[in-house]
Amino acid sequence: MPQPSTTAGAPQHRATLIHLPSMGSLLRHAGRPLLESTLIPLALFWILFTQSGFTAGVVGALSWSAFAIGRRLVKRERIPAVLWLSTTLLVARTVVGLWTGSAFLYFLQPTVQNFVFAGLLLVTIGFERPLLAKLADDFCAFPDTLTRHPQMKRFFKRVSLLWAAVFLVNGATTLAVLATQTVGNFLVVSTAGSYSMVTVGIALSLWWFHRSLAGEGIGLRIGVPQPKLRVG
């Protein structure tokens, strides 16, 4: 007796598995731009500020960023978008800081830049590749098969709203701390607060990312795929 077929003529949905680099490789790839653009300049400013004064701290932070870009140019390496952006903003901060001699105005600029960056994220949502998608390339080298996927493009447009909110909250919080604390306390409190909010944003983004792709039948596997063994 023939068996009834329930799948004849129906489209078959096949899951897509995309391999990403190992976790160690992902962390190294993401950590280098973060160190170059944020952590090292901040540490240099604090060390030189406490040892030699405000001017030395300002010049030291900018000198590091210039060195980081120059080294990549000499070695003909790609310069991450986040390094270009942070250095451009740091030049403006340095000019104002040296001109006025005010630590308050020097740190007020990155505080205000939180609001500017939130605005840029919202404005570029209508682009083919929003600003957040370009910055994500600096922290995780996604394969082309994933970058070009329509669901990936929709994800970055939607998650840009999340990160705009993160920067708005971060800007408001940092502004309140700057107005009430000393430079030393400001650096400690604002850095801890900013990275806490960024960590929460990353966790929510990863959850959203996984859920968005899973809905399209796209699975992610961390690490290099193992070669298949041939039997016989």
PDB file of C-alpha atoms in Angstrom:
ATOM      1  CA  MET A   1       0.000   0.000   0.000  1.00  0.00           C
ATOM      2  CA  PRO A   2       1.591   3.311  -0.991  1.00  0.00           C
ATOM      3  CA  GLN A   3       2.448   5.704   1.797  1.00  0.00           C
ATOM      4  CA  PRO A   4       0.941   9.209   1.626  1.00  0.00           C
ATOM      5  CA  SER A   5       3.450  11.915   1.007  1.00  0.00           C
ATOM      6  CA  THR A   6       3.109  15.120   3.005  1.00  0.00           C
ATOM      7  CA  THR A   7       6.181  16.822   1.601  1.00  0.00           C
ATOM      8  CA  ALA A   8       5.670  16.501  -2.136  1.00  0.00           C
ATOM      9  CA  GLY A   9       5.899  19.871  -3.772  1.00  0.00           C
ATOM     10  CA  ALA A  10       6.662  21.611  -0.467  1.00  0.00           C
ATOM     11  CA  PRO A  11       9.852  23.673  -0.197  1.00  0.00           C
ATOM     12  CA  GLN A  12      12.567  22.141   1.882  1.00  0.00           C
ATOM     13  CA  HIS A  13      14.191  24.470   4.439  1.00  0.00           C
ATOM     14  CA  ARG A  14      17.771  23.570   5.095  1.00  0.00           C
ATOM     15  CA  ALA A  15      19.618  24.979   8.066  1.00  0.00           C
ATOM     16  CA  THR A  16      22.725  26.977   7.293  1.00  0.00           C
ATOM     17  CA  LEU A  17      25.763  26.547   9.517  1.00  0.00           C
ATOM     18  CA  ILE A  18      28.310  29.362   9.548  1.00  0.00           C
ATOM     19  CA  HIS A  19      31.696  28.858  11.166  1.00  0.00           C
ATOM     20  CA  LEU A  20      33.324  31.686  13.109  1.00  0.00           C
ATOM     21  CA  PRO A  21      36.929  31.799  14.368  1.00  0.00           C
ATOM     22  CA  SER A  22      37.825  30.307  17.742  1.00  0.00           C
ATOM     23  CA  MET A  23      36.903  32.218  20.909  1.00  0.00           C
ATOM     24  CA  GLY A  24      40.538  33.104  21.515  1.00  0.00           C
ATOM     25  CA  SER A  25      40.857  34.513  18.015  1.00  0.00           C
ATOM     26  CA  LEU A  26      37.644  36.519  18.452  1.00  0.00           C
ATOM     27  CA  LEU A  27      38.857  37.977  21.749  1.00  0.00           C
ATOM     28  CA  ARG A  28      42.239  38.916  20.278  1.00  0.00           C
ATOM     29  CA  HIS A  29      40.575  40.489  17.251  1.00  0.00           C
ATOM     30  CA  ALA A  30      38.214  42.524  19.443  1.00  0.00           C
ATOM     31  CA  GLY A  31      40.720  43.372  22.166  1.00  0.00           C
ATOM     32  CA  ARG A  32      43.357  45.005  19.987  1.00  0.00           C
ATOM     33  CA  PRO A  33      41.197  47.895  18.679  1.00  0.00           C
ATOM     34  CA  LEU A  34      39.839  48.450  22.187  1.00  0.00           C
ATOM     35  CA  LEU A  35      43.334  48.653  23.664  1.00  0.00           C
ATOM     36  CA  GLU A  36      44.648  50.916  20.906  1.00  0.00           C
ATOM     37  CA  SER A  37      41.751  53.343  20.786  1.00  0.00           C
ATOM     38  CA  THR A  38      40.608  53.580  24.409  1.00  0.00           C
ATOM     39  CA  LEU A  39      42.403  51.795  27.227  1.00  0.00           C
ATOM     40  CA  ILE A  40      46.034  52.665  26.454  1.00  0.00           C
ATOM     41  CA  PRO A  41      45.397  56.399  25.770  1.00  0.00           C
ATOM     42  CA  LEU A  42      43.357  56.629  28.979  1.00  0.00           C
ATOM     43  CA  ALA A  43      46.052  54.866  31.013  1.00  0.00           C
ATOM     44  CA  LEU A  44      48.790  57.082  29.531  1.00  0.00           C
ATOM     45  CA  PHE A  45      46.814  60.218  30.319  1.00  0.00           C
ATOM     46  CA  TRP A  46      46.311  59.185  33.947  1.00  0.00           C
ATOM     47  CA  ILE A  47      49.950  58.176  34.517  1.00  0.00           C
ATOM     48  CA  LEU A  48      51.397  61.322  32.922  1.00  0.00           C
ATOM     49  CA  PHE A  49      48.729  63.548  34.511  1.00  0.00           C
ATOM     50  CA  THR A  50      49.591  62.346  38.013  1.00  0.00           C
ATOM     51  CA  GLN A  51      53.353  62.481  37.415  1.00  0.00           C
ATOM     52  CA  SER A  52      53.877  65.525  35.200  1.00  0.00           C
ATOM     53  CA  GLY A  53      50.617  67.454  34.951  1.00  0.00           C
ATOM     54  CA  PHE A  54      47.655  68.004  32.663  1.00  0.00           C
ATOM     55  CA  THR A  55      49.577  69.031  29.524  1.00  0.00           C
ATOM     56  CA  ALA A  56      51.800  65.941  29.633  1.00  0.00           C
ATOM     57  CA  GLY A  57      48.751  63.691  29.987  1.00  0.00           C
ATOM     58  CA  VAL A  58      46.926  65.290  27.062  1.00  0.00           C
ATOM     59  CA  VAL A  59      49.954  65.162  24.748  1.00  0.00           C
ATOM     60  CA  GLY A  60      50.817  61.600  25.797  1.00  0.00           C
ATOM     61  CA  ALA A  61      47.342  60.277  25.004  1.00  0.00           C
ATOM     62  CA  LEU A  62      47.313  61.876  21.543  1.00  0.00           C
ATOM     63  CA  SER A  63      50.879  60.757  20.819  1.00  0.00           C
ATOM     64  CA  TRP A  64      49.909  57.141  21.424  1.00  0.00           C
ATOM     65  CA  SER A  65      46.968  57.340  19.020  1.00  0.00           C
ATOM     66  CA  ALA A  66      49.173  58.954  16.358  1.00  0.00           C
ATOM     67  CA  PHE A  67      51.752  56.197  16.883  1.00  0.00           C
ATOM     68  CA  ALA A  68      49.097  53.470  16.571  1.00  0.00           C
ATOM     69  CA  ILE A  69      47.890  54.860  13.232  1.00  0.00           C
ATOM     70  CA  GLY A  70      51.429  55.539  11.958  1.00  0.00           C
ATOM     71  CA  ARG A  71      52.577  52.009  12.772  1.00  0.00           C
ATOM     72  CA  ARG A  72      49.676  50.534  10.812  1.00  0.00           C
ATOM     73  CA  LEU A  73      50.368  52.833   7.862  1.00  0.00           C
ATOM     74  CA  VAL A  74      54.036  51.812   7.777  1.00  0.00           C
ATOM     75  CA  LYS A  75      53.128  48.115   7.961  1.00  0.00           C
ATOM     76  CA  ARG A  76      50.318  48.674   5.404  1.00  0.00           C
ATOM     77  CA  GLU A  77      47.737  47.216   7.738  1.00  0.00           C
ATOM     78  CA  ARG A  78      44.077  48.157   7.709  1.00  0.00           C
ATOM     79  CA  ILE A  79      43.262  50.909  10.193  1.00  0.00           C
ATOM     80  CA  PRO A  80      40.126  50.062  12.194  1.00  0.00           C
ATOM     81  CA  ALA A  81      37.254  52.520  11.875  1.00  0.00           C
ATOM     82  CA  VAL A  82      37.097  52.817  15.667  1.00  0.00           C
ATOM     83  CA  LEU A  83      40.756  53.920  15.766  1.00  0.00           C
ATOM     84  CA  TRP A  84      40.176  56.566  13.083  1.00  0.00           C
ATOM     85  CA  LEU A  85      37.099  57.822  14.910  1.00  0.00           C
ATOM     86  CA  SER A  86      38.659  57.887  18.379  1.00  0.00           C
ATOM     87  CA  THR A  87      41.820  59.623  17.123  1.00  0.00           C
ATOM     88  CA  THR A  88      39.861  62.287  15.238  1.00  0.00           C
ATOM     89  CA  LEU A  89      37.842  63.037  18.352  1.00  0.00           C
ATOM     90  CA  LEU A  90      40.988  62.990  20.485  1.00  0.00           C
ATOM     91  CA  VAL A  91      42.609  65.642  18.267  1.00  0.00           C
ATOM     92  CA  ALA A  92      39.645  67.954  18.890  1.00  0.00           C
ATOM     93  CA  ARG A  93      39.803  67.233  22.636  1.00  0.00           C
ATOM     94  CA  THR A  94      43.525  67.940  22.723  1.00  0.00           C
ATOM     95  CA  VAL A  95      43.196  71.282  20.944  1.00  0.00           C
ATOM     96  CA  VAL A  96      40.490  72.461  23.352  1.00  0.00           C
ATOM     97  CA  GLY A  97      42.313  71.038  26.378  1.00  0.00           C
ATOM     98  CA  LEU A  98      45.640  72.713  25.575  1.00  0.00           C
ATOM     99  CA  TRP A  99      43.986  75.962  24.540  1.00  0.00           C
ATOM    100  CA  THR A 100      41.919  76.292  27.711  1.00  0.00           C
ATOM    101  CA  GLY A 101      44.059  74.310  30.157  1.00  0.00           C
ATOM    102  CA  SER A 102      40.801  72.919  31.557  1.00  0.00           C
ATOM    103  CA  ALA A 103      40.502  69.249  32.494  1.00  0.00           C
ATOM    104  CA  PHE A 104      36.747  69.752  32.783  1.00  0.00           C
ATOM    105  CA  LEU A 105      36.426  70.850  29.143  1.00  0.00           C
ATOM    106  CA  TYR A 106      38.840  68.104  28.058  1.00  0.00           C
ATOM    107  CA  PHE A 107      36.574  65.410  29.525  1.00  0.00           C
ATOM    108  CA  LEU A 108      33.364  67.227  28.685  1.00  0.00           C
ATOM    109  CA  GLN A 109      33.974  66.571  24.978  1.00  0.00           C
ATOM    110  CA  PRO A 110      33.902  62.735  25.103  1.00  0.00           C
ATOM    111  CA  THR A 111      30.872  63.040  27.355  1.00  0.00           C
ATOM    112  CA  VAL A 112      29.075  65.131  24.733  1.00  0.00           C
ATOM    113  CA  GLN A 113      30.375  62.787  22.032  1.00  0.00           C
ATOM    114  CA  ASN A 114      28.204  60.054  23.539  1.00  0.00           C
ATOM    115  CA  PHE A 115      25.181  62.047  22.417  1.00  0.00           C
ATOM    116  CA  VAL A 116      26.751  62.769  19.013  1.00  0.00           C
ATOM    117  CA  PHE A 117      27.549  59.102  18.471  1.00  0.00           C
ATOM    118  CA  ALA A 118      24.020  58.098  19.449  1.00  0.00           C
ATOM    119  CA  GLY A 119      22.756  60.528  16.820  1.00  0.00           C
ATOM    120  CA  LEU A 120      25.085  59.058  14.171  1.00  0.00           C
ATOM    121  CA  LEU A 121      23.827  55.557  14.912  1.00  0.00           C
ATOM    122  CA  LEU A 122      20.241  56.707  14.449  1.00  0.00           C
ATOM    123  CA  VAL A 123      20.978  58.658  11.251  1.00  0.00           C
ATOM    124  CA  THR A 124      22.844  55.776   9.567  1.00  0.00           C
ATOM    125  CA  ILE A 125      20.063  53.242  10.205  1.00  0.00           C
ATOM    126  CA  GLY A 126      18.745  54.109   6.748  1.00  0.00           C
ATOM    127  CA  PHE A 127      22.074  53.291   5.049  1.00  0.00           C
ATOM    128  CA  GLU A 128      22.826  49.995   3.305  1.00  0.00           C
ATOM    129  CA  ARG A 129      25.369  49.277   6.045  1.00  0.00           C
ATOM    130  CA  PRO A 130      24.769  51.290   9.229  1.00  0.00           C
ATOM    131  CA  LEU A 131      27.711  52.742  11.156  1.00  0.00           C
ATOM    132  CA  LEU A 132      27.361  50.013  13.775  1.00  0.00           C
ATOM    133  CA  ALA A 133      27.885  47.289  11.149  1.00  0.00           C
ATOM    134  CA  LYS A 134      31.132  48.932  10.001  1.00  0.00           C
ATOM    135  CA  LEU A 135      32.390  49.266  13.570  1.00  0.00           C
ATOM    136  CA  ALA A 136      31.483  45.625  14.247  1.00  0.00           C
ATOM    137  CA  ASP A 137      33.982  44.593  11.550  1.00  0.00           C
ATOM    138  CA  ASP A 138      36.767  45.903  13.806  1.00  0.00           C
ATOM    139  CA  PHE A 139      35.786  43.574  16.624  1.00  0.00           C
ATOM    140  CA  CYS A 140      34.625  40.441  14.807  1.00  0.00           C
ATOM    141  CA  ALA A 141      35.608  39.386  11.304  1.00  0.00           C
ATOM    142  CA  PHE A 142      32.285  38.029  10.022  1.00  0.00           C
ATOM    143  CA  PRO A 143      32.421  35.847   6.885  1.00  0.00           C
ATOM    144  CA  ASP A 144      30.966  37.355   3.703  1.00  0.00           C
ATOM    145  CA  THR A 145      28.181  34.781   3.645  1.00  0.00           C
ATOM    146  CA  LEU A 146      26.925  36.179   6.940  1.00  0.00           C
ATOM    147  CA  THR A 147      27.583  39.877   6.233  1.00  0.00           C
ATOM    148  CA  ARG A 148      25.557  39.825   3.010  1.00  0.00           C
ATOM    149  CA  HIS A 149      22.607  37.944   4.501  1.00  0.00           C
ATOM    150  CA  PRO A 150      19.401  40.084   4.568  1.00  0.00           C
ATOM    151  CA  GLN A 151      18.667  39.091   8.172  1.00  0.00           C
ATOM    152  CA  MET A 152      22.143  40.290   9.193  1.00  0.00           C
ATOM    153  CA  LYS A 153      21.473  43.675   7.604  1.00  0.00           C
ATOM    154  CA  ARG A 154      18.120  43.946   9.387  1.00  0.00           C
ATOM    155  CA  PHE A 155      19.756  42.973  12.673  1.00  0.00           C
ATOM    156  CA  PHE A 156      22.303  45.803  12.544  1.00  0.00           C
ATOM    157  CA  LYS A 157      19.608  48.335  11.730  1.00  0.00           C
ATOM    158  CA  ARG A 158      17.561  47.246  14.735  1.00  0.00           C
ATOM    159  CA  VAL A 159      20.411  46.819  17.194  1.00  0.00           C
ATOM    160  CA  SER A 160      21.579  50.347  16.328  1.00  0.00           C
ATOM    161  CA  LEU A 161      18.562  51.520  18.346  1.00  0.00           C
ATOM    162  CA  LEU A 162      19.823  49.574  21.356  1.00  0.00           C
ATOM    163  CA  TRP A 163      23.311  51.085  21.135  1.00  0.00           C
ATOM    164  CA  ALA A 164      21.935  54.577  20.627  1.00  0.00           C
ATOM    165  CA  ALA A 165      20.131  54.134  23.956  1.00  0.00           C
ATOM    166  CA  VAL A 166      23.334  52.827  25.596  1.00  0.00           C
ATOM    167  CA  PHE A 167      25.289  55.909  24.516  1.00  0.00           C
ATOM    168  CA  LEU A 168      22.516  58.289  25.562  1.00  0.00           C
ATOM    169  CA  VAL A 169      22.384  56.790  29.066  1.00  0.00           C
ATOM    170  CA  ASN A 170      26.180  56.684  29.243  1.00  0.00           C
ATOM    171  CA  GLY A 171      26.429  60.338  28.225  1.00  0.00           C
ATOM    172  CA  ALA A 172      23.876  61.491  30.801  1.00  0.00           C
ATOM    173  CA  THR A 173      25.509  59.462  33.587  1.00  0.00           C
ATOM    174  CA  THR A 174      29.032  60.595  32.727  1.00  0.00           C
ATOM    175  CA  LEU A 175      27.943  64.225  32.584  1.00  0.00           C
ATOM    176  CA  ALA A 176      26.494  63.982  36.096  1.00  0.00           C
ATOM    177  CA  VAL A 177      29.719  62.414  37.437  1.00  0.00           C
ATOM    178  CA  LEU A 178      31.916  64.998  35.689  1.00  0.00           C
ATOM    179  CA  ALA A 179      29.972  67.858  37.275  1.00  0.00           C
ATOM    180  CA  THR A 180      30.319  66.508  40.812  1.00  0.00           C
ATOM    181  CA  GLN A 181      33.651  64.615  41.058  1.00  0.00           C
ATOM    182  CA  THR A 182      37.394  65.305  40.883  1.00  0.00           C
ATOM    183  CA  VAL A 183      39.393  64.202  37.827  1.00  0.00           C
ATOM    184  CA  GLY A 184      40.671  61.079  39.576  1.00  0.00           C
ATOM    185  CA  ASN A 185      37.251  60.030  40.838  1.00  0.00           C
ATOM    186  CA  PHE A 186      35.711  60.859  37.478  1.00  0.00           C
ATOM    187  CA  LEU A 187      38.118  58.561  35.616  1.00  0.00           C
ATOM    188  CA  VAL A 188      37.458  55.658  37.978  1.00  0.00           C
ATOM    189  CA  VAL A 189      33.677  56.039  38.225  1.00  0.00           C
ATOM    190  CA  SER A 190      33.043  56.926  34.576  1.00  0.00           C
ATOM    191  CA  THR A 191      35.289  54.152  33.256  1.00  0.00           C
ATOM    192  CA  ALA A 192      33.686  51.514  35.484  1.00  0.00           C
ATOM    193  CA  GLY A 193      30.189  52.767  34.685  1.00  0.00           C
ATOM    194  CA  SER A 194      30.799  53.042  30.951  1.00  0.00           C
ATOM    195  CA  TYR A 195      32.254  49.567  30.626  1.00  0.00           C
ATOM    196  CA  SER A 196      29.451  48.109  32.733  1.00  0.00           C
ATOM    197  CA  MET A 197      26.861  49.574  30.358  1.00  0.00           C
ATOM    198  CA  VAL A 198      28.855  48.469  27.330  1.00  0.00           C
ATOM    199  CA  THR A 199      29.066  44.937  28.752  1.00  0.00           C
ATOM    200  CA  VAL A 200      25.294  44.850  29.202  1.00  0.00           C
ATOM    201  CA  GLY A 201      24.870  46.167  25.649  1.00  0.00           C
ATOM    202  CA  ILE A 202      27.165  43.473  24.273  1.00  0.00           C
ATOM    203  CA  ALA A 203      25.316  40.727  26.158  1.00  0.00           C
ATOM    204  CA  LEU A 204      21.942  41.924  24.864  1.00  0.00           C
ATOM    205  CA  SER A 205      23.327  42.286  21.347  1.00  0.00           C
ATOM    206  CA  LEU A 206      24.719  38.735  21.334  1.00  0.00           C
ATOM    207  CA  TRP A 207      21.394  37.353  22.588  1.00  0.00           C
ATOM    208  CA  TRP A 208      19.514  39.323  19.946  1.00  0.00           C
ATOM    209  CA  PHE A 209      22.043  38.289  17.286  1.00  0.00           C
ATOM    210  CA  HIS A 210      21.675  34.585  18.070  1.00  0.00           C
ATOM    211  CA  ARG A 211      17.891  34.801  18.199  1.00  0.00           C
ATOM    212  CA  SER A 212      17.664  36.698  14.895  1.00  0.00           C
ATOM    213  CA  LEU A 213      19.799  34.170  13.031  1.00  0.00           C
ATOM    214  CA  ALA A 214      18.119  31.171  14.635  1.00  0.00           C
ATOM    215  CA  GLY A 215      14.787  32.416  13.314  1.00  0.00           C
ATOM    216  CA  GLU A 216      16.215  32.205   9.797  1.00  0.00           C
ATOM    217  CA  GLY A 217      17.617  28.717  10.293  1.00  0.00           C
ATOM    218  CA  ILE A 218      21.206  29.996  10.565  1.00  0.00           C
ATOM    219  CA  GLY A 219      23.432  28.333  13.127  1.00  0.00           C
ATOM    220  CA  LEU A 220      26.810  29.544  14.348  1.00  0.00           C
ATOM    221  CA  ARG A 221      29.720  27.351  15.320  1.00  0.00           C
ATOM    222  CA  ILE A 222      32.747  28.783  17.083  1.00  0.00           C
ATOM    223  CA  GLY A 223      36.099  27.418  15.948  1.00  0.00           C
ATOM    224  CA  VAL A 224      37.580  25.957  12.795  1.00  0.00           C
ATOM    225  CA  PRO A 225      35.378  23.183  11.375  1.00  0.00           C
ATOM    226  CA  GLN A 226      36.889  19.738  11.737  1.00  0.00           C
ATOM    227  CA  PRO A 227      37.661  17.928   8.469  1.00  0.00           C
ATOM    228  CA  LYS A 228      35.424  14.980   7.717  1.00  0.00           C
ATOM    229  CA  LEU A 229      37.059  11.568   7.934  1.00  0.00           C
ATOM    230  CA  ARG A 230      36.575   9.277   4.990  1.00  0.00           C
ATOM    231  CA  VAL A 231      35.728   5.698   5.884  1.00  0.00           C
ATOM    232  CA  GLY A 232      36.829   2.899   3.636  1.00  0.00           C
TER     233      GLY A 232
END
